Coordinates of C-alpha atoms and ligand atoms in Angstrom, one line a residue:
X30 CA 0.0 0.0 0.0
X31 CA 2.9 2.5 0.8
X32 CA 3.8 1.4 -2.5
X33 CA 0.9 3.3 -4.0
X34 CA 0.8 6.4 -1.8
X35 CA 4.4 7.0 -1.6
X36 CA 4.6 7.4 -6.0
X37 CA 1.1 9.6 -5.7
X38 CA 2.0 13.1 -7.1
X39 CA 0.7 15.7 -5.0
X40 CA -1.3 16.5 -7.7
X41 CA -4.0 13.3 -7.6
X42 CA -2.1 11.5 -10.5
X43 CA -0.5 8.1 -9.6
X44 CA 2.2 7.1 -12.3
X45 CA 2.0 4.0 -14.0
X46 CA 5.6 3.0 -12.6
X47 CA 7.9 5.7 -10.9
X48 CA 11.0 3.8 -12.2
X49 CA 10.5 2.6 -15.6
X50 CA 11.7 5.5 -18.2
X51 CA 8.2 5.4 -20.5
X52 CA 5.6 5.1 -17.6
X53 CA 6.2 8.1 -15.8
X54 CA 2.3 9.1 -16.3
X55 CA -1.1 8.3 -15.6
X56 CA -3.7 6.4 -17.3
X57 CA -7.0 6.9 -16.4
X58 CA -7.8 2.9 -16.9
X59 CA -4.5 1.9 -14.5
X60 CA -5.2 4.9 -11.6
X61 CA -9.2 3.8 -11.4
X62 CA -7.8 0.6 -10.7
X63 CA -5.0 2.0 -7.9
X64 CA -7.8 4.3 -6.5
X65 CA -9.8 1.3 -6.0
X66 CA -7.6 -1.0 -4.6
X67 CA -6.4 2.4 -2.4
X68 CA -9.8 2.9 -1.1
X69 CA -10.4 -0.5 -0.1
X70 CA -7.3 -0.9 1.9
X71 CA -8.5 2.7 3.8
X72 CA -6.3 5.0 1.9
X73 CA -9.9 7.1 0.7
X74 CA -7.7 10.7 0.6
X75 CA -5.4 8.5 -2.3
X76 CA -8.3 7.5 -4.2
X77 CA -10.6 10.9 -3.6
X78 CA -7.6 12.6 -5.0
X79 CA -7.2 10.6 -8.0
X80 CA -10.8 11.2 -9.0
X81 CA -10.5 14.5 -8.3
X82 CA -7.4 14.5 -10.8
X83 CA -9.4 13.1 -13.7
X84 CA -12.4 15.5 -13.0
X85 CA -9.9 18.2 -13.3
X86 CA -8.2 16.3 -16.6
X87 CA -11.9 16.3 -18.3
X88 CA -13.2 19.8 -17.0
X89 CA -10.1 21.6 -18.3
X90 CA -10.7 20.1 -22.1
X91 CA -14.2 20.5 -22.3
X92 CA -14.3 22.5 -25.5
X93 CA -12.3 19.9 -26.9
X94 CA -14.6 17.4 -25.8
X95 CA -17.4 19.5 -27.0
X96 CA -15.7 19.9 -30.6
X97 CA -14.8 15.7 -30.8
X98 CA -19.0 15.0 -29.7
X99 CA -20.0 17.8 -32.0
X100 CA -17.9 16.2 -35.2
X101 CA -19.2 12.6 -34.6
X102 CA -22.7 13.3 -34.3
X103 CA -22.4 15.3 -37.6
X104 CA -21.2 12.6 -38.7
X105 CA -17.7 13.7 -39.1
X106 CA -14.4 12.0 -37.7
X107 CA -12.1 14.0 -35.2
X108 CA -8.8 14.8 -36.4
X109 CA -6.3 12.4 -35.2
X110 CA -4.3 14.2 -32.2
X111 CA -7.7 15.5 -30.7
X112 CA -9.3 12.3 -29.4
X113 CA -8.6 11.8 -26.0
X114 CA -5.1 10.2 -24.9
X115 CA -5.2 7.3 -22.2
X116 CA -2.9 8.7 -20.2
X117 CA -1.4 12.5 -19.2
X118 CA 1.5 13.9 -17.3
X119 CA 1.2 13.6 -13.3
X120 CA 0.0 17.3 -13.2
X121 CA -2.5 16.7 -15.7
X122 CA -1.5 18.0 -19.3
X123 CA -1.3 16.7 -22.5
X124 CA 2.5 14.8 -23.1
X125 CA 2.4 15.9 -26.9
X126 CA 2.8 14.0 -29.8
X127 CA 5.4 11.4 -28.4
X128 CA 4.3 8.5 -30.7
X129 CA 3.0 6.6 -27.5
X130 CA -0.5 4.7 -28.7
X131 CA -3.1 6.8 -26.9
X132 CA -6.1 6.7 -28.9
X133 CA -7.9 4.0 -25.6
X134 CA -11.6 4.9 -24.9
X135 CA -11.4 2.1 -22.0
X136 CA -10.0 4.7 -19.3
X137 CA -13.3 6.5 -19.1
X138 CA -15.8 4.1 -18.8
X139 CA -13.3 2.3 -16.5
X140 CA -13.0 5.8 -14.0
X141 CA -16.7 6.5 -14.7
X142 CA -17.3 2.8 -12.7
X143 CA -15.4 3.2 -10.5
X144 CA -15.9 6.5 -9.7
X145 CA -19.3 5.7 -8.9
X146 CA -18.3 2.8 -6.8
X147 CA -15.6 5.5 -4.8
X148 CA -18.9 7.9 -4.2
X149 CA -21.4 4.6 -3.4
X150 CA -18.6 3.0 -0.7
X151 CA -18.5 6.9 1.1
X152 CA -21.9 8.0 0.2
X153 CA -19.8 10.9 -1.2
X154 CA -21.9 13.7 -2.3
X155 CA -21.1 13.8 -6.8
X156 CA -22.2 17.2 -7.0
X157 CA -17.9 17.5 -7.6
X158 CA -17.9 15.2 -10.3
X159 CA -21.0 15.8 -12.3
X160 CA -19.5 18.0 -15.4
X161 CA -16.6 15.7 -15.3
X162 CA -19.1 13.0 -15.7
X163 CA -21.4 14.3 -18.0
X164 CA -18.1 15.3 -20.7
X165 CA -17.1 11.5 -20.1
X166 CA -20.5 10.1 -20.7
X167 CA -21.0 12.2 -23.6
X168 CA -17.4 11.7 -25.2
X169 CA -17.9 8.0 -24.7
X170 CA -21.6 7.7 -26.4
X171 CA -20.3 9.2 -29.2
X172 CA -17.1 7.2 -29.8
X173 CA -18.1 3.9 -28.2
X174 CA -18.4 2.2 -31.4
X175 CA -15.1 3.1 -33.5
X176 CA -12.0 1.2 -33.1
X177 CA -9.0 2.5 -30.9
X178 CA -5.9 0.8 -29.0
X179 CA -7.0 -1.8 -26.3
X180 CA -5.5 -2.5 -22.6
X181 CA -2.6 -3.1 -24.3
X182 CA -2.0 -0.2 -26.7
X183 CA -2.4 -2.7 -29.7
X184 CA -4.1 -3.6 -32.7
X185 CA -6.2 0.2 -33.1
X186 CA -7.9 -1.2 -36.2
X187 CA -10.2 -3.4 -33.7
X188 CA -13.2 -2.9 -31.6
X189 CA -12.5 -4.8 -28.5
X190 CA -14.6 -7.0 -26.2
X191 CA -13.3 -5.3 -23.0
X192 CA -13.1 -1.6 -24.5
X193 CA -16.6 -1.9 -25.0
X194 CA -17.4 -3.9 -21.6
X195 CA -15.4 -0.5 -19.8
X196 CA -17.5 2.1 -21.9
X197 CA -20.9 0.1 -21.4
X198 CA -20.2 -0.2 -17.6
X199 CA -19.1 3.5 -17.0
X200 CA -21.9 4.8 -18.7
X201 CA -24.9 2.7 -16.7
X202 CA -22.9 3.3 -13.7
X203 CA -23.5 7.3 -14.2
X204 CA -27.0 6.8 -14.9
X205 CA -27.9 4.6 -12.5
X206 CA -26.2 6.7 -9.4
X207 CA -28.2 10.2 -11.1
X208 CA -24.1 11.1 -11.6
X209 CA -25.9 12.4 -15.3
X210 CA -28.7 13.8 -15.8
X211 CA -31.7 14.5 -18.8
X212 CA -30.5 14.9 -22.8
X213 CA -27.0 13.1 -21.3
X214 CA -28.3 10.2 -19.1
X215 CA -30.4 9.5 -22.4
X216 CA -27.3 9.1 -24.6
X217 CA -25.3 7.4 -21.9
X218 CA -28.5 4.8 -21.4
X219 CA -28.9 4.5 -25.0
X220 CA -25.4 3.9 -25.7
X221 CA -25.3 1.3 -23.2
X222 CA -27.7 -0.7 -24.3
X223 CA -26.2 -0.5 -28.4
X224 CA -22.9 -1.6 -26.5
X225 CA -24.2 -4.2 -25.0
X226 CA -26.2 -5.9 -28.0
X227 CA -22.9 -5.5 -30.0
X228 CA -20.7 -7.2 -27.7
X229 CA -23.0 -9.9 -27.7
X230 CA -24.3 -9.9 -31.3
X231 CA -20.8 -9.6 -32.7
X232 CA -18.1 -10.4 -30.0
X233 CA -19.0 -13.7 -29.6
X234 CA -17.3 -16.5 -31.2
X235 CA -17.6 -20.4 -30.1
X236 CA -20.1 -19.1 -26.9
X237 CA -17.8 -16.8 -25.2
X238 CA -16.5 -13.4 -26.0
X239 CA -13.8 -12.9 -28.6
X240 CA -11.1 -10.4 -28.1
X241 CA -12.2 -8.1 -30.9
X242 CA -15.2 -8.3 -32.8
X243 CA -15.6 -10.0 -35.8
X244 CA -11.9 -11.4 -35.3
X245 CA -10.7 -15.0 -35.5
X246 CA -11.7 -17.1 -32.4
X247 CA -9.2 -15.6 -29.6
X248 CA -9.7 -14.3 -25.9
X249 CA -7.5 -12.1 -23.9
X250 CA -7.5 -12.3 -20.7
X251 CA -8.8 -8.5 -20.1
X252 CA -11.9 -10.0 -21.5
X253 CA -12.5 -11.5 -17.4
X254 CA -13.2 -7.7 -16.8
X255 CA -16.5 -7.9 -18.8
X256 CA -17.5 -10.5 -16.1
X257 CA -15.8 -8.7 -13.2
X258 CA -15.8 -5.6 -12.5
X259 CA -18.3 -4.6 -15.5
X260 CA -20.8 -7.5 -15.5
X261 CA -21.7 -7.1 -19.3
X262 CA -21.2 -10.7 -19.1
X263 CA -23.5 -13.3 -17.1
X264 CA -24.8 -17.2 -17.6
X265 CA -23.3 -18.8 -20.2
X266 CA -21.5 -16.2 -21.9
X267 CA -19.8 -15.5 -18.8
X268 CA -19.1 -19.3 -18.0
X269 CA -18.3 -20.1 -21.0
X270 CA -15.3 -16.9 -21.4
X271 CA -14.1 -18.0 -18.5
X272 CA -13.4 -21.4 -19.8
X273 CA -11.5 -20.4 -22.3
X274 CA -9.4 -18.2 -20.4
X275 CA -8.6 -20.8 -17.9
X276 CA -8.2 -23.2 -21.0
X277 CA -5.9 -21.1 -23.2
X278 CA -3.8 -18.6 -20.6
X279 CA -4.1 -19.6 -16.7
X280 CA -1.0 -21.6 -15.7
X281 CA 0.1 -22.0 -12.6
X282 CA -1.7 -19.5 -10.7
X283 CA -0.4 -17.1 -13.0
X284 CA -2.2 -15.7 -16.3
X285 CA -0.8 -14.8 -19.6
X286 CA -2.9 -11.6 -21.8
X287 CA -3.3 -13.6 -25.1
X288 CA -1.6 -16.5 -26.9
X289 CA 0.2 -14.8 -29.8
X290 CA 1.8 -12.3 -26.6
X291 CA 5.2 -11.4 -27.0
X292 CA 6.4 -8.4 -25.5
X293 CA 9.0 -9.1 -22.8
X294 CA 8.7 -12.5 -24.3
X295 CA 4.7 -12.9 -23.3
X296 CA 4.9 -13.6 -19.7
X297 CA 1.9 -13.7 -16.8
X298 CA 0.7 -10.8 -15.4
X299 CA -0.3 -10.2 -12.0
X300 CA -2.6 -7.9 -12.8
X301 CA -4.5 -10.6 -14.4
X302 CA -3.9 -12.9 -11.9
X303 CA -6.2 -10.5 -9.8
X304 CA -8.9 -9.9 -12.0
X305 CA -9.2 -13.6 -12.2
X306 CA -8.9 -14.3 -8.6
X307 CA -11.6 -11.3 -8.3
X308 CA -14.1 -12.9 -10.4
X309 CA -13.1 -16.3 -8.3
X310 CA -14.3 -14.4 -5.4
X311 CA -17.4 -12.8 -6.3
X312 CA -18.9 -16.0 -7.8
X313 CA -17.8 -18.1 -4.6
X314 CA -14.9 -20.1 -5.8
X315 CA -12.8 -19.1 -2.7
X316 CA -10.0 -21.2 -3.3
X317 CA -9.3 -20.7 -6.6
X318 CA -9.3 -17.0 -5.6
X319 CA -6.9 -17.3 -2.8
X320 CA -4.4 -19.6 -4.8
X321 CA -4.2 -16.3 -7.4
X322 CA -3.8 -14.2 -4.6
X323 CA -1.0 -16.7 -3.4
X324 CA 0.6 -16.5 -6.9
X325 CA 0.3 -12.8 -7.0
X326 CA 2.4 -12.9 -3.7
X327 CA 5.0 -15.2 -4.8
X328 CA 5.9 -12.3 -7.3
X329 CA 6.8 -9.8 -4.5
X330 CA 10.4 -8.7 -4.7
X331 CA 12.8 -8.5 -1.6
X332 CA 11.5 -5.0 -1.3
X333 CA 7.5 -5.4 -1.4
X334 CA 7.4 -4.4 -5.1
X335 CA 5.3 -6.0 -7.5
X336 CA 6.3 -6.2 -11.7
X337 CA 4.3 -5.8 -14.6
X338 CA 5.1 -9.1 -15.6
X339 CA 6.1 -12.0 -13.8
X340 CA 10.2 -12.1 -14.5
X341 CA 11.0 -15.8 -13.9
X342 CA 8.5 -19.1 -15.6
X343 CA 7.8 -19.9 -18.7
X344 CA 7.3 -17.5 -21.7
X345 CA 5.0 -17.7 -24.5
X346 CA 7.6 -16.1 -27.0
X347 CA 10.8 -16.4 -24.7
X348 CA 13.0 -15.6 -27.7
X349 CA 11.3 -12.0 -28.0
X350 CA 12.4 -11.1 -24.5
X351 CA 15.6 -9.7 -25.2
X352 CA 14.6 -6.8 -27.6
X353 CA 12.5 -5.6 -25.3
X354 CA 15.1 -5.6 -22.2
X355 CA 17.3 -4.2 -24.9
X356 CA 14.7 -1.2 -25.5
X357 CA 13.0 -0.6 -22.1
X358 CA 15.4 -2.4 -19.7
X359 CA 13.6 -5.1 -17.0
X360 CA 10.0 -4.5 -17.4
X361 CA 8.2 -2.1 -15.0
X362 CA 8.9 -2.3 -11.3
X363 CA 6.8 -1.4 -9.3
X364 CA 4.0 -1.3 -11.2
X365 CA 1.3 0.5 -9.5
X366 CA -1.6 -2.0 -11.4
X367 CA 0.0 -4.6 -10.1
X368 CA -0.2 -3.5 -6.0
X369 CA -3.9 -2.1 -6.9
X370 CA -5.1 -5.3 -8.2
X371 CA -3.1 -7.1 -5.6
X372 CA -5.2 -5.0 -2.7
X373 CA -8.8 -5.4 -4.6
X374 CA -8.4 -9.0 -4.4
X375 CA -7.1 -9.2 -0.9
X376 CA -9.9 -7.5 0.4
X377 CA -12.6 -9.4 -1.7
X378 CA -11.0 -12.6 0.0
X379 CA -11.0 -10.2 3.5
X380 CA -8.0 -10.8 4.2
X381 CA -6.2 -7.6 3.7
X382 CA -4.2 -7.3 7.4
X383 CA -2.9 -10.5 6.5
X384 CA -1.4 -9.9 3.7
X385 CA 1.8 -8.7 1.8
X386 CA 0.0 -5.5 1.9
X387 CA -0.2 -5.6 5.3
X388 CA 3.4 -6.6 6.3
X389 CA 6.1 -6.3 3.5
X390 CA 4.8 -3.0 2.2
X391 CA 3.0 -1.4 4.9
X392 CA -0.3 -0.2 5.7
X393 CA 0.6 2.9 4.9
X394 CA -3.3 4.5 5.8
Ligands
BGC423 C1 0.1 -1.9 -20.9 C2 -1.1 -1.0 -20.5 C3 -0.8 -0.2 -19.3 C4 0.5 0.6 -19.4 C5 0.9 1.2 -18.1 C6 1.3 -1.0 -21.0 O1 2.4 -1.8 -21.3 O2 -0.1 -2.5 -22.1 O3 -2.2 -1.8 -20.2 O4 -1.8 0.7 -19.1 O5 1.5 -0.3 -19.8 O6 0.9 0.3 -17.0

């Protein structure tokens, strides 16, 4: 937990990694995350700051926001470098054109969720957060449907199964809390319900969701986030996603993102491991949820710190590892994903004093 709160910027912002040379920033989709494993391990001031950051990120581009909503309902496309990035500097601005692959509409819905989680948990007044919520929710029903970069900052040609779950679940979430209200909470509802019949009259291949629509049969492990956190998924869809995931990329404990994976050589990913291990736990499969929590654990350095990746075990692609230590250097260490998920699924299996959390690394809160 000290982890998290000693890389916060004073700002809100919590970067990606504090020590790895390209992740000095922060996503919306990896903060929400940190916010909520912060605010579940008592750290609320963390996580109320980071919401407050993103209200701030959206409030201060709001004529921007207004100009990309404006072009796509006339039917228009926004010029390139004005869709929203996925990620900004700690204080909050734009990073410029840096080549990084930012055009990721997940972050939104993904804050917009949890945000309203954050505000349900404290029955937080959201009078702070409803023009921030009502740009989001209005950005996002008019861009839901066209393709941009996924968790992984790849393959921008696709639409993808857990892009959409994030947008779908970020916008019910602000209707159903009143975060939005009238001509906005129509669009948002609207736009969740066209989300959700495409993901499930186009992103489904073999019974469970695909990892883009209209691809080849593939999943990705971010696709477990449709079933948990953003419950686009239920019955037999959800079962049968699952499947496949534990089929094609659980092993050991530890879970890979896809099957053709190769940067760092395609290792297993510990914030995976948690989303997995979350799902475990809300549908009742306690052990199964404790032995990813126990995998998750087994990756803690000496020092308390958790990777991106896990560094030791088998690789998918082990002979593509190299290029990218060659590049980047080891991959990202801390990674503040990593310690967020880590703390969401400690406390869904209650057992957050007990943990690593609790001893290596500190309360911290
Ligand atoms: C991952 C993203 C993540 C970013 C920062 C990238 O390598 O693909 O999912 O948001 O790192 O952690």
């Amino acid at each position: 937990m000290d982890v998290i709160l000693r890389h916060q910027h004073p700002s809100g912002g919590y970067p990606a990694c504090p020590t790895f040379e390209v992740y000095g920033y922060s996503w919306f989709r990896d903060g929400a995350f940190i916010a909520e494993g912060a605010d579940r391990a008592g750290a609320t001031d963390s996580a109320r700051a980071f919401h407050d950051w993103c209200a701030r990120v959206l409030t201060a581009r709001a004529e921007r926001i207004e100009r990309i909503v404006d072009t796509l309902r006339s039917g228009g496309t926004p010029a390139a470098g004005d869709w929203l990035p996925a990620r900004y500097t700690l204080e909050g601005a734009d990073e410029g054109d840096t080549g990084w692959w930012n055009f990721q509409l997940d972050g939104y819905g993904t804050w917009l969720h949890l945000l309203v989680t954050h505000l349900r948990r404290h029955s937080a007044d959201p009078a702070p957060f409803r023009e921030a919520a009502r740009l989001a929710c209005e950005y996002l029903a008019a861009s839901w449907n066209t393709p941009c970069f996924d968790w992984w900052e790849e393959d921008s040609e696709q639409r993808h199964g857990n892009t959409l779950a994030a947008s779908e679940a970020g916008l019910r979430a602000a209707v159903d809390a009143g975060l939005v209200e009238g001509d906005t909470a129509e669009r948002a509802r609207d736009a969740a319900e066209e989300i959700a019949a495409t993901v499930r009259r186009e992103g489904v291949r073999d019974g469970h969701l695909n990892k883009w629509l209209g691809g080849p049969d593939a999943v990705d492990s971010s696709l477990l986030s449709a079933l948990t956190p953003f419950e686009l998924a239920d019955g037999e869809l959800a079962e049968r996603t699952l499947a496949a995931v534990e089929r094609d990329l659980l092993h050991e404990g530890g879970v890979y993102r896809y099957r053709a994976d190769t940067f760092y050589g395609g290792g297993r990913w510990p914030v995976l491991a948690a989303l997995l291990g979350w799902h475990y736990a809300r549908t009742g499969r306690r052990a199964d949820a404790e032995r990813q929590l126990r995998w998750i654990e087994s990756q803690f350095t000496a020092e308390g710190l958790l990777p991106e990746q896990a560094p030791e075990g088998l690789r998918l692609a082990p002979e593509r590892e190299q290029e990218w230590l060659d590049r980047w250097g080891p991959n990202a260490t801390p990674l503040l994903w990593s310690h967020g998920m880590y703390l969401i699924l400690a406390d869904e299996l209650g057992v957050l004093d007990g943990t690593v959390a609790g001893s290596v690394a500190g309360s911290g809160s």
